[in-house]
Coordinates of C-alpha atoms in Angstrom, one line a residue:
Chain A
X239 CA 7.3 10.5 12.4
X240 CA 5.0 7.5 12.1
X241 CA 1.9 8.8 10.4
X242 CA -0.2 5.6 10.6
X243 CA -0.1 3.7 13.9
X244 CA -1.3 0.1 13.8
X245 CA -2.2 -2.3 16.6
X246 CA -1.9 -5.0 17.8
X247 CA 1.5 -6.1 16.6
X248 CA 0.4 -9.7 16.7
X249 CA -3.0 -11.4 17.1
X250 CA -4.1 -15.0 17.6
X251 CA -7.7 -15.8 16.9
X252 CA -9.6 -19.1 17.0
X253 CA -11.0 -20.4 13.7
X254 CA -14.5 -19.0 13.2
X255 CA -13.8 -16.0 15.5
X256 CA -13.6 -12.3 14.6
X257 CA -10.2 -10.7 14.0
X258 CA -9.9 -7.0 14.6
X259 CA -7.0 -4.8 13.7
X260 CA -6.9 -1.1 14.4
X261 CA -5.2 1.9 12.9
X262 CA -5.0 5.6 13.7
X263 CA -3.6 8.3 11.5
X264 CA -2.5 11.9 12.0
X265 CA -2.5 13.5 8.6
X266 CA -6.1 14.9 8.0
X267 CA -5.2 15.2 4.3
X268 CA -5.3 11.4 3.9
X269 CA -8.2 10.5 1.7
X270 CA -7.8 6.8 0.8
X271 CA -7.3 4.0 3.3
X272 CA -6.4 0.5 1.9
X273 CA -5.6 -2.6 3.8
X274 CA -3.0 -5.0 2.4
X275 CA -2.5 -8.7 3.1
X276 CA 1.0 -10.2 2.9
X277 CA 2.0 -13.8 3.0
X278 CA 5.6 -14.9 3.6
X279 CA 7.8 -14.5 0.6
X280 CA 5.2 -12.4 -1.3
X281 CA 4.5 -8.8 -1.8
X282 CA 1.5 -7.1 -0.2
X283 CA -1.8 -7.6 -2.0
X284 CA -4.7 -5.1 -1.8
X285 CA -7.5 -6.6 0.3
X286 CA -10.1 -3.8 0.8
X287 CA -10.1 0.0 0.8
X288 CA -12.2 2.9 2.0
X289 CA -12.6 6.6 1.4
X290 CA -13.5 8.9 4.3
X291 CA -16.9 9.8 3.0
X292 CA -18.3 6.5 4.2
X293 CA -18.2 4.9 7.7
X294 CA -18.1 1.3 6.7
X295 CA -17.3 -0.9 3.7
X296 CA -17.9 -4.6 3.5
X297 CA -16.5 -7.2 1.0
X298 CA -17.3 -10.8 1.9
X299 CA -15.9 -11.6 5.3
X300 CA -13.8 -8.4 5.4
X301 CA -15.2 -5.1 6.7
X302 CA -13.5 -1.7 7.2
X303 CA -15.0 0.6 9.9
X304 CA -14.0 4.3 9.6
X305 CA -14.3 7.0 12.2
X306 CA -13.2 10.3 10.6
X307 CA -13.6 12.4 13.8
X308 CA -11.4 10.1 15.8
X309 CA -9.0 9.6 12.8
X310 CA -9.2 5.8 13.3
X311 CA -10.1 2.9 11.1
X312 CA -10.2 -0.8 11.6
X313 CA -10.3 -4.1 9.7
X314 CA -12.7 -6.8 10.9
X315 CA -12.4 -10.4 9.6
X316 CA -15.5 -12.4 10.2
X317 CA -15.5 -16.2 10.5
X318 CA -11.7 -16.1 10.5
X319 CA -10.1 -19.1 8.7
X320 CA -6.5 -20.6 8.9
X321 CA -6.0 -19.3 5.4
X322 CA -6.3 -15.8 6.7
X323 CA -3.1 -16.2 8.7
X324 CA -0.9 -13.5 7.3
X325 CA 0.5 -10.1 8.0
X326 CA -2.0 -7.2 7.5
X327 CA -1.0 -3.6 6.9
X328 CA -3.2 -0.6 7.0
X329 CA -2.2 2.3 4.8
X330 CA -3.1 5.8 3.8
X331 CA -2.5 8.1 0.9
X332 CA -2.3 11.9 0.7
X333 CA -3.9 13.1 -2.6
X334 CA -1.2 15.7 -3.0
X335 CA 1.3 12.9 -3.5
X336 CA -0.8 11.1 -6.1
X337 CA -1.0 14.3 -8.2
X338 CA 2.7 14.7 -8.1
X339 CA 2.5 17.6 -5.8
X340 CA 5.7 16.8 -4.1
X341 CA 6.6 16.7 -0.4
X342 CA 4.5 13.7 0.4
X343 CA 5.7 10.1 0.7
X344 CA 3.5 7.9 -1.3
X345 CA 1.4 5.3 0.3
X346 CA 2.1 5.4 4.1
X347 CA 1.9 2.0 5.7
X348 CA 1.4 0.9 9.3
X349 CA 4.0 -1.5 10.9
X350 CA 1.8 -4.5 10.3
X351 CA -0.2 -7.1 12.4
X352 CA 0.9 -10.7 12.3
X353 CA -2.4 -12.6 12.4
X354 CA -2.5 -16.3 13.3
X355 CA -5.8 -18.2 13.0
X356 CA -5.7 -21.4 15.1
X357 CA -7.7 -24.4 13.8
Chain B
X235 CA 1.5 -14.4 -15.6
X236 CA 0.4 -10.8 -16.0
X237 CA 1.4 -9.5 -12.5
X238 CA 4.4 -7.4 -11.5
X239 CA 7.6 -9.4 -11.8
X240 CA 10.9 -8.6 -10.1
X241 CA 14.4 -10.0 -10.7
X242 CA 16.3 -11.4 -9.0
X243 CA 14.3 -12.8 -6.1
X244 CA 17.3 -12.9 -3.8
X245 CA 20.7 -11.2 -3.9
X246 CA 23.6 -11.6 -1.6
X247 CA 26.4 -9.2 -1.9
X248 CA 29.4 -8.0 -0.1
X249 CA 29.6 -4.5 1.5
X250 CA 30.8 -2.0 -1.0
X251 CA 29.6 -3.8 -4.1
X252 CA 27.0 -2.3 -6.5
X253 CA 23.7 -4.1 -7.1
X254 CA 20.9 -3.6 -9.6
X255 CA 17.3 -4.9 -9.4
X256 CA 14.8 -5.0 -12.2
X257 CA 11.0 -4.6 -12.1
X258 CA 8.5 -5.3 -14.9
X259 CA 5.2 -3.8 -14.1
X260 CA 1.8 -4.8 -15.4
X261 CA 1.9 -3.8 -19.0
X262 CA -0.9 -1.2 -19.1
X263 CA 0.2 0.5 -15.9
X264 CA 1.9 3.8 -16.3
X265 CA 2.8 4.3 -12.6
X266 CA 5.6 2.5 -11.0
X267 CA 6.8 2.6 -7.4
X268 CA 9.7 1.3 -5.4
X269 CA 9.4 0.5 -1.7
X270 CA 11.7 -1.0 0.9
X271 CA 10.6 -3.3 3.6
X272 CA 12.6 -4.5 6.6
X273 CA 11.7 -7.3 8.9
X274 CA 8.7 -6.5 11.1
X275 CA 8.0 -3.2 9.3
X276 CA 5.6 -2.0 6.7
X277 CA 6.9 -1.0 3.3
X278 CA 8.5 2.4 3.1
X279 CA 8.2 4.5 -0.1
X280 CA 11.4 5.1 -2.0
X281 CA 10.4 6.6 -5.4
X282 CA 7.7 6.9 -8.0
X283 CA 7.5 7.1 -11.8
X284 CA 4.7 8.2 -14.0
X285 CA 5.7 6.8 -17.4
X286 CA 9.4 7.5 -17.7
X287 CA 9.4 10.6 -15.4
X288 CA 10.6 10.2 -11.8
X289 CA 8.1 12.4 -10.0
X290 CA 8.8 11.7 -6.3
X291 CA 11.8 10.6 -4.3
X292 CA 11.7 9.9 -0.6
X293 CA 14.2 11.3 1.9
X294 CA 15.1 7.6 2.5
X295 CA 16.6 7.5 -1.0
X296 CA 20.3 8.5 -0.4
X297 CA 22.7 9.5 -3.2
X298 CA 23.8 5.9 -3.5
X299 CA 20.4 4.9 -4.8
X300 CA 19.3 5.6 -8.3
X301 CA 16.2 4.4 -10.2
X302 CA 15.4 4.6 -13.9
X303 CA 12.5 3.8 -16.1
X304 CA 13.9 4.7 -19.5
X305 CA 11.1 3.8 -21.8
X306 CA 8.2 4.0 -19.4
X307 CA 8.1 0.2 -19.1
X308 CA 10.5 -1.7 -16.9
X309 CA 12.4 -0.1 -14.2
X310 CA 15.8 -0.6 -12.5
X311 CA 16.9 0.3 -9.0
X312 CA 20.7 0.5 -8.4
X313 CA 22.4 0.7 -5.1
X314 CA 26.0 1.7 -5.2
X315 CA 28.6 0.9 -2.5
X316 CA 26.1 -1.2 -0.6
X317 CA 26.1 -1.0 3.2
X318 CA 24.8 -3.6 5.7
X319 CA 21.9 -1.2 6.5
X320 CA 20.7 -1.7 2.9
X321 CA 19.7 -5.3 3.7
X322 CA 15.9 -5.4 3.1
X323 CA 13.2 -6.5 0.8
X324 CA 12.9 -4.2 -2.2
X325 CA 9.4 -4.1 -3.5
X326 CA 8.1 -2.8 -6.8
X327 CA 4.5 -1.9 -7.4
X328 CA 2.5 -0.6 -10.4
X329 CA -0.8 1.1 -10.9
X330 CA -2.9 2.7 -13.6
X331 CA -4.0 6.3 -13.4
X332 CA -5.5 6.9 -10.0
X333 CA -9.0 7.9 -11.0
X334 CA -9.9 8.2 -7.3
X335 CA -8.7 4.7 -6.4
X336 CA -5.0 4.0 -5.9
X337 CA -4.8 0.3 -6.5
X338 CA -1.2 -0.7 -6.2
X339 CA -0.1 -4.2 -7.4
X340 CA 3.1 -5.4 -5.8
X341 CA 5.7 -7.8 -7.0
X342 CA 7.2 -10.5 -4.8
X343 CA 10.2 -8.4 -4.1
X344 CA 14.0 -8.8 -4.2
X345 CA 15.5 -9.8 -0.9
X346 CA 18.9 -8.1 -0.5
X347 CA 21.4 -9.3 2.0
X348 CA 24.6 -7.3 2.4
X349 CA 27.4 -9.2 4.2

């Protein structure tokens, strides 16, 4: 059962454009939603994260929009640059897991979006 | 470098052999995680330690997999009797106490190829 569904699988954006990646989740117990950026040959690196008590969080060119009622959240990359070309993963965490409550599966990742920014 | 380090970066083995990977977390982090990532997929949780205690194990972790963190510092992941389906990137991550923000720092992974 895939608990976090991510789309699109791949995305090509022109330099300076806006990149938008969407995720939907099923588990209403999730309470923390990070986005990770991964370059080839490297592990994922935390980019930005949001908690469900806010609808938007912005850090530089990166913005998370969160819709709790729809159980959806998205990453917007403004003024996309070639250096942003990477694979992006949305993720979610169930607080029961973080407290060692058992039965959960740690940080649950989407399948990833391969983003290419064309010069 | 004070990040998470993993060794080796690459491992090629024959089916049926045993392999062991090592992870050195960020020194002040008491939480350590192992994930597995296959091509085109997101990382999948395998197991989690808080200090030396292994608190969570995924259903993905078969009996052939064992992880240890004997002194609450570095960790090892051993796969016995490897199978071709074990070929993947094995990622280690660490974090400090959650405190409301689960910030995981990942290493660069060990790429395992089982022939």
